[in-house]
Amino acid sequence: RVGQPRDRARIQEAVEKLTKELVAAGFYEAHVDFDLPQGGIVELRVDAGRWFRVRIEGNERFGDDELEAELNLDRLREPNPDLLEPVLRKFYVKHGFLDATVRFLRLDSPDGLSSELYGWIREGRRFRVEQRLFPCIEGTRTTSDLDAEVDGVLAEQFPETPFVEPPPSTSLDPALTGQKRTVGADPLPSAPYESYSESAYQAVRTHLENLYRSEGYLGAEVGPLTLARRQCARDSQPNECRVTGPRPLPVVDCARPPAADTRQELHESCVPDAERGIRCEPEGTLVVPIYPGRQAVLYDVRIEGNVRFTERELFEASELELGEPVRREAIDLALRNLRDLYAEEAYAFAQLDSDLELSPDRTRARLVLSVTERQQVTVRRIDVRGAKKTREGLIRSRIALAPN
């Protein structure tokens, strides 16, 4: 305001506030700057740019407001169609619409004052993983076990399932209004365990590898994953997909795992292409090859850096057993046991680390435990403070510790 000090920090704060207000009003390319010439003047330069409006067509499952909020133009501040398309595409895939098509155009007015971001969406049918196949699995893990592990990962990758699903409008509208259903889409039920996206199943692949390796299959590999589904017949109607024959499942040779540089790939037997008229069925089978390899056995434990305890004492305290499979939980338990042992002897800052040395065929492992004992912690002095109603001697008689 006129008459206030020309404080640069306060002026900068006001400029940022004005910029945010312009962006919130739809001026996504707004730029505000200032200068402080001589004479107590504040020179404010405002370039509001074009005013933008968003228009989206073809969306049936999600409202305009929800999709516009997902674009987050207030934060993005770059109304570029090439940046907006992947944002909504990712949103649709996250909700199960694997084949959704999103296109954006920027339509600038001739007078340079406004622009329209026109979005066109073809949602398609919601995709569903009907079945998962786990070729080559060995050990105690069953298909049901692995399905449960996958579900646990997918629950974190896709929108969570609410405790109570919203009712469909076919039953809710008559109950509330006495009329037949109103125009609008039914609430979309959450289905994380049947959904598919490349990023979600990359997380699944990594989780399964870590799971097997934690159980002693130190050379376990997972992948490449394949989403098998059939192509719709060319004469299928827009809301149907006629298919023939079985799904084209990949040939998996369990005796010969694929090269390491290909295991992270995700293959799809049918890839939709609207320009070529290729559509794929809205259900599929996911093939997850697992190559556990041989389970590594603990054949030796080497302990280094120990002074206070002998190697035999530490090995017995660790509760490790030679000849047993190398499991991550057993190693973690051994480290906890040794830390507790050192803590009981007042080595409060002792550090223990572990490392595995594998044989060339990864079937035998030596566990190396490295100990950094540091100094033993001793009590220098015991101070009693704040005792007003209890004698200090009585308190000290109850303390098990003693100086030095």
CSV table of C-alpha atoms in Angstrom, one decimal:
chain,number,residue,atom,x,y,z
A,1,ARG,CA,0.0,0.0,0.0
A,2,VAL,CA,1.0,3.6,-0.5
A,3,GLY,CA,2.9,4.9,2.5
A,4,GLN,CA,4.2,1.5,3.7
A,5,PRO,CA,8.0,0.8,3.7
A,6,ARG,CA,9.5,-0.6,0.5
A,7,ASP,CA,10.4,-3.9,2.0
A,8,ARG,CA,11.6,-6.2,-0.8
A,9,ALA,CA,10.7,-9.4,1.1
A,10,ARG,CA,7.1,-8.2,1.7
A,11,ILE,CA,6.7,-7.1,-1.9
A,12,GLN,CA,8.0,-10.5,-3.1
A,13,GLU,CA,5.5,-12.2,-0.9
A,14,ALA,CA,2.7,-10.1,-2.3
A,15,VAL,CA,3.8,-10.8,-5.9
A,16,GLU,CA,3.7,-14.6,-5.2
A,17,LYS,CA,0.2,-14.3,-3.7
A,18,LEU,CA,-1.0,-12.3,-6.8
A,19,THR,CA,0.5,-15.0,-9.1
A,20,LYS,CA,-1.3,-17.8,-7.2
A,21,GLU,CA,-4.6,-15.9,-7.4
A,22,LEU,CA,-4.2,-15.5,-11.2
A,23,VAL,CA,-3.3,-19.1,-11.7
A,24,ALA,CA,-6.3,-20.2,-9.5
A,25,ALA,CA,-8.5,-18.1,-11.8
A,26,GLY,CA,-7.4,-20.0,-14.9
A,27,PHE,CA,-4.4,-17.8,-16.0
A,28,TYR,CA,-2.0,-20.7,-16.0
A,29,GLU,CA,0.8,-18.9,-17.8
A,30,ALA,CA,0.6,-15.7,-15.6
A,31,HIS,CA,3.9,-14.0,-14.8
A,32,VAL,CA,4.2,-11.2,-12.2
A,33,ASP,CA,7.5,-9.3,-11.5
A,34,PHE,CA,8.5,-6.0,-9.8
A,35,ASP,CA,11.2,-3.4,-9.8
A,36,LEU,CA,12.2,-0.8,-7.2
A,37,PRO,CA,13.3,2.4,-9.1
A,38,GLN,CA,14.3,5.6,-7.4
A,39,GLY,CA,11.8,7.8,-5.7
A,40,GLY,CA,9.9,5.4,-3.5
A,41,ILE,CA,8.1,3.7,-6.4
A,42,VAL,CA,7.2,0.1,-6.7
A,43,GLU,CA,6.9,-0.9,-10.4
A,44,LEU,CA,4.7,-3.9,-10.8
A,45,ARG,CA,4.7,-5.8,-14.1
A,46,VAL,CA,1.8,-8.2,-14.7
A,47,ASP,CA,1.6,-10.5,-17.7
A,48,ALA,CA,-1.6,-12.5,-17.1
A,49,GLY,CA,-1.4,-14.3,-20.4
A,50,ARG,CA,-4.3,-16.3,-21.8
A,51,TRP,CA,-7.3,-17.4,-19.7
A,52,PHE,CA,-7.8,-21.1,-20.0
A,53,ARG,CA,-10.9,-23.3,-19.7
A,54,VAL,CA,-11.0,-27.1,-19.8
A,55,ARG,CA,-13.6,-29.0,-21.8
A,56,ILE,CA,-13.6,-32.8,-21.7
A,57,GLU,CA,-15.8,-35.1,-23.7
A,58,GLY,CA,-16.3,-38.8,-23.9
A,59,ASN,CA,-15.9,-39.4,-20.1
A,60,GLU,CA,-18.7,-41.5,-18.6
A,61,ARG,CA,-17.2,-43.0,-15.5
A,62,PHE,CA,-15.7,-39.8,-14.0
A,63,GLY,CA,-17.0,-36.3,-13.9
A,64,ASP,CA,-15.5,-33.2,-15.5
A,65,ASP,CA,-14.6,-31.7,-12.1
A,66,GLU,CA,-12.8,-34.9,-11.0
A,67,LEU,CA,-10.7,-35.2,-14.2
A,68,GLU,CA,-9.9,-31.5,-14.2
A,69,ALA,CA,-8.7,-31.7,-10.6
A,70,GLU,CA,-6.5,-34.7,-11.6
A,71,LEU,CA,-4.8,-32.5,-14.2
A,72,ASN,CA,-3.7,-30.2,-11.4
A,73,LEU,CA,-3.1,-27.3,-13.7
A,74,ASP,CA,-2.7,-25.0,-10.7
A,75,ARG,CA,0.5,-26.8,-9.9
A,76,LEU,CA,1.6,-27.9,-13.3
A,77,ARG,CA,1.2,-24.4,-14.8
A,78,GLU,CA,2.0,-25.7,-18.2
A,79,PRO,CA,-1.1,-26.3,-20.3
A,80,ASN,CA,0.6,-28.5,-22.8
A,81,PRO,CA,-1.5,-31.3,-24.4
A,82,ASP,CA,1.6,-33.6,-24.5
A,83,LEU,CA,1.8,-33.3,-20.7
A,84,LEU,CA,-1.9,-33.6,-19.9
A,85,GLU,CA,-2.6,-36.8,-21.9
A,86,PRO,CA,-0.3,-39.1,-19.8
A,87,VAL,CA,-1.7,-37.6,-16.6
A,88,LEU,CA,-5.3,-38.7,-17.4
A,89,ARG,CA,-4.1,-41.9,-19.1
A,90,LYS,CA,-2.4,-42.9,-15.8
A,91,PHE,CA,-5.5,-42.0,-13.9
A,92,TYR,CA,-7.7,-44.2,-16.0
A,93,VAL,CA,-5.2,-47.1,-15.9
A,94,LYS,CA,-5.1,-46.8,-12.1
A,95,HIS,CA,-8.9,-47.3,-12.0
A,96,GLY,CA,-8.7,-50.4,-14.3
A,97,PHE,CA,-9.3,-48.9,-17.7
A,98,LEU,CA,-6.2,-50.3,-19.3
A,99,ASP,CA,-7.2,-49.5,-22.9
A,100,ALA,CA,-8.4,-45.9,-22.3
A,101,THR,CA,-7.5,-43.4,-25.0
A,102,VAL,CA,-6.9,-39.7,-24.1
A,103,ARG,CA,-6.3,-36.9,-26.5
A,104,PHE,CA,-5.9,-33.2,-25.8
A,105,LEU,CA,-5.9,-30.2,-28.1
A,106,ARG,CA,-5.1,-26.6,-27.3
A,107,LEU,CA,-7.4,-24.2,-29.1
A,108,ASP,CA,-6.2,-20.6,-28.9
A,109,SER,CA,-8.6,-17.7,-29.6
A,110,PRO,CA,-7.6,-15.3,-32.4
A,111,ASP,CA,-7.6,-12.3,-30.1
A,112,GLY,CA,-4.9,-13.9,-27.9
A,113,LEU,CA,-7.0,-13.5,-24.7
A,114,SER,CA,-8.2,-17.1,-24.1
A,115,SER,CA,-7.5,-20.7,-24.9
A,116,GLU,CA,-9.5,-23.9,-24.5
A,117,LEU,CA,-7.9,-27.2,-23.5
A,118,TYR,CA,-10.2,-29.7,-25.3
A,119,GLY,CA,-9.9,-33.3,-24.1
A,120,TRP,CA,-11.4,-36.3,-25.8
A,121,ILE,CA,-11.6,-39.6,-24.0
A,122,ARG,CA,-12.5,-43.1,-25.1
A,123,GLU,CA,-12.7,-45.0,-21.9
A,124,GLY,CA,-13.4,-48.5,-23.2
A,125,ARG,CA,-14.4,-51.3,-21.0
A,126,ARG,CA,-12.8,-51.9,-17.6
A,127,PHE,CA,-10.0,-54.4,-17.8
A,128,ARG,CA,-9.8,-57.4,-15.5
A,129,VAL,CA,-7.0,-60.0,-14.8
A,130,GLU,CA,-9.0,-63.2,-14.8
A,131,GLN,CA,-6.1,-65.5,-13.8
A,132,ARG,CA,-2.5,-65.5,-12.8
A,133,LEU,CA,-0.2,-68.4,-13.8
A,134,PHE,CA,3.1,-69.0,-12.0
A,135,PRO,CA,5.2,-71.4,-14.1
A,136,CYS,CA,8.3,-73.1,-12.7
A,137,ILE,CA,7.5,-72.5,-9.0
A,138,GLU,CA,9.3,-74.8,-6.5
A,139,GLY,CA,9.6,-75.2,-2.8
A,140,THR,CA,6.8,-74.8,-0.3
A,141,ARG,CA,5.1,-71.8,-2.0
A,142,THR,CA,1.8,-72.6,-3.7
A,143,THR,CA,-0.1,-70.7,-6.3
A,144,SER,CA,-2.5,-69.5,-3.6
A,145,ASP,CA,0.4,-68.2,-1.5
A,146,LEU,CA,1.8,-66.3,-4.4
A,147,ASP,CA,-1.7,-64.9,-5.3
A,148,ALA,CA,-1.9,-63.6,-1.8
A,149,GLU,CA,1.5,-62.0,-2.0
A,150,VAL,CA,0.6,-60.3,-5.3
A,151,ASP,CA,-2.7,-59.0,-3.9
A,152,GLY,CA,-0.8,-57.4,-1.0
A,153,VAL,CA,1.4,-55.5,-3.5
A,154,LEU,CA,-1.6,-54.5,-5.7
A,155,ALA,CA,-3.5,-53.2,-2.7
A,156,GLU,CA,-0.7,-50.5,-2.3
A,157,GLN,CA,-0.6,-49.7,-6.1
A,158,PHE,CA,-4.2,-49.1,-6.8
A,159,PRO,CA,-7.0,-47.3,-5.1
A,160,GLU,CA,-7.9,-49.1,-1.9
A,161,THR,CA,-11.1,-51.0,-1.4
A,162,PRO,CA,-13.5,-49.1,0.9
A,163,PHE,CA,-15.1,-50.9,3.8
A,164,VAL,CA,-18.5,-50.0,2.4
A,165,GLU,CA,-19.1,-49.7,-1.4
A,166,PRO,CA,-21.5,-46.9,-2.6
A,167,PRO,CA,-24.9,-48.3,-3.8
A,168,PRO,CA,-25.7,-48.2,-7.5
A,169,SER,CA,-28.0,-45.4,-8.7
A,170,THR,CA,-30.5,-47.9,-10.0
A,171,SER,CA,-31.5,-48.6,-6.4
A,172,LEU,CA,-30.5,-45.4,-4.7
A,173,ASP,CA,-32.4,-42.9,-7.0
A,174,PRO,CA,-35.8,-44.6,-6.6
A,175,ALA,CA,-35.4,-44.8,-2.9
A,176,LEU,CA,-34.6,-41.1,-2.5
A,177,THR,CA,-36.7,-39.5,-5.2
A,178,GLY,CA,-39.4,-42.1,-6.1
A,179,GLN,CA,-38.2,-41.8,-9.7
A,180,LYS,CA,-36.1,-44.0,-12.0
A,181,ARG,CA,-32.4,-43.5,-12.1
A,182,THR,CA,-31.1,-40.1,-13.0
A,183,VAL,CA,-28.5,-39.4,-15.6
A,184,GLY,CA,-24.9,-40.1,-14.4
A,185,ALA,CA,-22.5,-42.9,-13.9
A,186,ASP,CA,-22.7,-45.3,-11.1
A,187,PRO,CA,-19.9,-45.1,-8.5
A,188,LEU,CA,-17.0,-47.2,-9.6
A,189,PRO,CA,-16.2,-50.1,-7.3
A,190,SER,CA,-12.6,-50.5,-6.4
A,191,ALA,CA,-10.9,-53.7,-7.8
A,192,PRO,CA,-7.2,-53.5,-7.1
A,193,TYR,CA,-6.7,-57.3,-7.2
A,194,GLU,CA,-8.0,-57.6,-10.8
A,195,SER,CA,-6.3,-54.4,-12.1
A,196,TYR,CA,-3.2,-54.2,-14.2
A,197,SER,CA,-0.5,-51.6,-15.0
A,198,GLU,CA,3.1,-51.9,-15.9
A,199,SER,CA,4.4,-50.0,-12.8
A,200,ALA,CA,2.2,-52.1,-10.5
A,201,TYR,CA,3.5,-55.4,-11.8
A,202,GLN,CA,7.1,-54.2,-11.9
A,203,ALA,CA,6.5,-53.8,-8.1
A,204,VAL,CA,5.1,-57.3,-8.0
A,205,ARG,CA,8.1,-58.7,-9.8
A,206,THR,CA,10.5,-57.1,-7.4
A,207,HIS,CA,8.5,-58.2,-4.4
A,208,LEU,CA,8.4,-61.9,-5.5
A,209,GLU,CA,12.2,-61.9,-6.2
A,210,ASN,CA,12.9,-60.5,-2.7
A,211,LEU,CA,10.4,-63.0,-1.2
A,212,TYR,CA,12.2,-66.0,-2.7
A,213,ARG,CA,15.7,-64.6,-1.9
A,214,SER,CA,14.7,-64.1,1.7
A,215,GLU,CA,13.9,-67.8,1.9
A,216,GLY,CA,17.3,-68.9,0.7
A,217,TYR,CA,16.8,-69.0,-3.1
A,218,LEU,CA,19.5,-66.4,-3.5
A,219,GLY,CA,19.6,-66.7,-7.3
A,220,ALA,CA,15.8,-66.4,-7.7
A,221,GLU,CA,14.6,-64.5,-10.7
A,222,VAL,CA,11.1,-63.5,-11.8
A,223,GLY,CA,10.0,-62.6,-15.4
A,224,PRO,CA,9.6,-61.5,-18.0
A,225,LEU,CA,5.8,-61.1,-17.3
A,226,THR,CA,3.3,-61.6,-20.1
A,227,LEU,CA,-0.3,-60.3,-20.3
A,228,ALA,CA,-2.1,-62.7,-22.5
A,229,ARG,CA,-5.3,-61.7,-24.2
A,230,ARG,CA,-6.9,-62.1,-27.6
A,231,GLN,CA,-7.7,-59.5,-30.3
A,232,CYS,CA,-11.4,-58.7,-30.8
A,233,ALA,CA,-12.8,-59.7,-34.2
A,234,ARG,CA,-12.8,-56.7,-36.6
A,235,ASP,CA,-16.6,-56.9,-37.1
A,236,SER,CA,-17.3,-56.7,-33.3
A,237,GLN,CA,-19.7,-54.0,-32.3
A,238,PRO,CA,-18.3,-51.1,-30.3
A,239,ASN,CA,-19.6,-52.4,-27.0
A,240,GLU,CA,-18.7,-56.0,-27.5
A,241,CYS,CA,-15.6,-58.1,-28.2
A,242,ARG,CA,-15.9,-61.4,-30.1
A,243,VAL,CA,-12.9,-63.6,-29.7
A,244,THR,CA,-12.0,-67.1,-31.0
A,245,GLY,CA,-9.6,-69.7,-29.8
A,246,PRO,CA,-7.5,-69.9,-26.6
A,247,ARG,CA,-5.4,-67.1,-25.3
A,248,PRO,CA,-1.8,-67.2,-26.7
A,249,LEU,CA,0.2,-68.1,-23.6
A,250,PRO,CA,4.0,-67.8,-23.8
A,251,VAL,CA,6.2,-70.9,-23.9
A,252,VAL,CA,8.3,-71.0,-20.7
A,253,ASP,CA,11.4,-73.2,-20.4
A,254,CYS,CA,11.9,-73.7,-16.7
A,255,ALA,CA,15.3,-75.3,-17.2
A,256,ARG,CA,16.7,-72.3,-19.1
A,257,PRO,CA,15.9,-68.9,-17.5
A,258,PRO,CA,15.9,-65.9,-19.9
A,259,ALA,CA,18.8,-63.5,-20.1
A,260,ALA,CA,19.0,-61.0,-17.2
A,261,ASP,CA,18.5,-58.0,-19.4
A,262,THR,CA,15.1,-59.3,-20.5
A,263,ARG,CA,13.5,-60.3,-17.2
A,264,GLN,CA,12.3,-56.8,-16.4
A,265,GLU,CA,10.3,-56.6,-19.6
A,266,LEU,CA,6.5,-56.7,-19.7
A,267,HIS,CA,5.0,-58.3,-22.8
A,268,GLU,CA,1.4,-58.0,-24.1
A,269,SER,CA,0.1,-60.5,-26.6
A,270,CYS,CA,-2.5,-57.9,-27.8
A,271,VAL,CA,-1.8,-54.1,-27.9
A,272,PRO,CA,-4.8,-51.9,-28.8
A,273,ASP,CA,-4.3,-49.5,-31.7
A,274,ALA,CA,-7.2,-47.2,-32.5
A,275,GLU,CA,-5.7,-46.0,-35.8
A,276,ARG,CA,-5.4,-49.6,-37.1
A,277,GLY,CA,-8.7,-50.7,-35.6
A,278,ILE,CA,-7.2,-53.2,-33.2
A,279,ARG,CA,-9.1,-53.8,-30.0
A,280,CYS,CA,-8.3,-56.4,-27.3
A,281,GLU,CA,-10.6,-58.3,-25.0
A,282,PRO,CA,-11.2,-56.7,-21.6
A,283,GLU,CA,-10.0,-59.8,-19.7
A,284,GLY,CA,-6.6,-61.5,-19.6
A,285,THR,CA,-4.3,-64.0,-18.1
A,286,LEU,CA,-1.1,-62.8,-16.5
A,287,VAL,CA,1.9,-65.2,-16.7
A,288,VAL,CA,4.5,-64.7,-14.0
A,289,PRO,CA,7.5,-67.1,-14.5
A,290,ILE,CA,9.4,-67.7,-11.4
A,291,TYR,CA,12.9,-69.3,-11.5
A,292,PRO,CA,13.8,-70.1,-7.9
A,293,GLY,CA,17.0,-71.9,-8.6
A,294,ARG,CA,18.5,-74.1,-5.8
A,295,GLN,CA,18.1,-73.1,-2.2
A,296,ALA,CA,21.4,-72.0,-0.7
A,297,VAL,CA,22.6,-73.7,2.5
A,298,LEU,CA,24.6,-72.1,5.3
A,299,TYR,CA,27.8,-74.1,5.5
A,300,ASP,CA,30.0,-71.7,7.6
A,301,VAL,CA,29.8,-68.7,9.9
A,302,ARG,CA,32.9,-66.4,10.2
A,303,ILE,CA,32.9,-63.7,13.0
A,304,GLU,CA,35.5,-60.9,12.9
A,305,GLY,CA,36.2,-57.9,15.1
A,306,ASN,CA,35.1,-59.6,18.3
A,307,VAL,CA,37.2,-59.1,21.5
A,308,ARG,CA,34.9,-59.4,24.5
A,309,PHE,CA,33.4,-62.7,23.4
A,310,THR,CA,34.9,-65.7,21.7
A,311,GLU,CA,33.7,-66.8,18.3
A,312,ARG,CA,32.1,-69.9,19.8
A,313,GLU,CA,30.2,-67.8,22.4
A,314,LEU,CA,28.9,-65.5,19.7
A,315,PHE,CA,27.9,-68.4,17.4
A,316,GLU,CA,26.0,-70.1,20.2
A,317,ALA,CA,24.2,-66.8,21.1
A,318,SER,CA,23.2,-66.3,17.4
A,319,GLU,CA,21.2,-69.5,17.3
A,320,LEU,CA,22.2,-70.1,13.8
A,321,GLU,CA,22.4,-73.7,12.5
A,322,LEU,CA,24.8,-74.9,9.9
A,323,GLY,CA,23.3,-77.0,7.1
A,324,GLU,CA,20.0,-75.0,7.2
A,325,PRO,CA,18.7,-72.9,4.2
A,326,VAL,CA,19.9,-69.3,4.3
A,327,ARG,CA,16.9,-67.2,5.4
A,328,ARG,CA,16.9,-63.5,5.9
A,329,GLU,CA,14.7,-63.8,9.0
A,330,ALA,CA,17.2,-66.2,10.6
A,331,ILE,CA,20.1,-63.7,9.9
A,332,ASP,CA,18.1,-60.8,11.3
A,333,LEU,CA,17.3,-62.9,14.5
A,334,ALA,CA,21.0,-63.7,14.9
A,335,LEU,CA,22.0,-60.0,14.7
A,336,ARG,CA,19.3,-59.1,17.3
A,337,ASN,CA,20.5,-61.8,19.6
A,338,LEU,CA,24.1,-60.6,19.4
A,339,ARG,CA,23.1,-57.0,19.9
A,340,ASP,CA,21.2,-58.0,23.0
A,341,LEU,CA,24.3,-60.0,24.2
A,342,TYR,CA,26.5,-57.0,23.9
A,343,ALA,CA,24.0,-54.6,25.4
A,344,GLU,CA,23.8,-56.9,28.5
A,345,GLU,CA,27.6,-56.3,28.9
A,346,ALA,CA,27.2,-52.5,28.6
A,347,TYR,CA,28.5,-52.3,25.0
A,348,ALA,CA,25.6,-50.0,24.2
A,349,PHE,CA,27.1,-48.7,20.9
A,350,ALA,CA,28.3,-52.0,19.5
A,351,GLN,CA,27.6,-52.4,15.8
A,352,LEU,CA,27.0,-55.6,14.0
A,353,ASP,CA,26.8,-56.1,10.2
A,354,SER,CA,26.4,-59.2,8.0
A,355,ASP,CA,27.5,-60.2,4.6
A,356,LEU,CA,27.0,-63.4,2.5
A,357,GLU,CA,29.8,-65.1,0.5
A,358,LEU,CA,28.3,-67.4,-2.1
A,359,SER,CA,29.7,-70.4,-3.9
A,360,PRO,CA,29.9,-70.1,-7.7
A,361,ASP,CA,26.7,-72.0,-8.1
A,362,ARG,CA,25.0,-70.0,-5.4
A,363,THR,CA,24.0,-73.1,-3.5
A,364,ARG,CA,26.3,-72.7,-0.4
A,365,ALA,CA,26.8,-69.6,1.6
A,366,ARG,CA,29.2,-68.4,4.3
A,367,LEU,CA,27.8,-65.8,6.7
A,368,VAL,CA,30.3,-63.2,7.7
A,369,LEU,CA,29.4,-61.3,10.9
A,370,SER,CA,31.4,-58.1,11.5
A,371,VAL,CA,31.6,-56.7,15.0
A,372,THR,CA,32.6,-53.2,16.1
A,373,GLU,CA,32.4,-53.4,19.8
A,374,ARG,CA,33.5,-49.8,20.7
A,375,GLN,CA,34.0,-48.9,24.4
A,376,GLN,CA,32.1,-50.4,27.2
A,377,VAL,CA,29.8,-47.8,28.8
A,378,THR,CA,30.3,-47.2,32.5
A,379,VAL,CA,28.4,-45.2,35.1
A,380,ARG,CA,30.6,-42.3,36.2
A,381,ARG,CA,28.2,-40.8,38.8
A,382,ILE,CA,24.6,-41.1,39.9
A,383,ASP,CA,22.7,-37.9,40.7
A,384,VAL,CA,19.4,-37.9,42.4
A,385,ARG,CA,17.3,-34.8,41.7
A,386,GLY,CA,13.7,-33.7,42.6
A,387,ALA,CA,13.2,-36.1,45.5
A,388,LYS,CA,11.4,-34.1,48.2
A,389,LYS,CA,9.4,-36.7,50.2
A,390,THR,CA,11.7,-39.8,49.8
A,391,ARG,CA,15.1,-40.0,51.3
A,392,GLU,CA,18.0,-40.1,48.8
A,393,GLY,CA,19.6,-43.1,50.6
A,394,LEU,CA,16.4,-45.1,50.1
A,395,ILE,CA,16.4,-44.3,46.4
A,396,ARG,CA,20.0,-45.2,46.0
A,397,SER,CA,19.5,-48.5,47.7
A,398,ARG,CA,17.0,-49.5,45.0
A,399,ILE,CA,19.3,-48.7,42.1
A,400,ALA,CA,21.1,-51.7,40.7
A,401,LEU,CA,23.8,-49.7,39.0
A,402,ALA,CA,26.9,-48.4,40.8
A,403,PRO,CA,29.6,-45.9,39.8
A,404,ASN,CA,32.4,-47.4,37.7
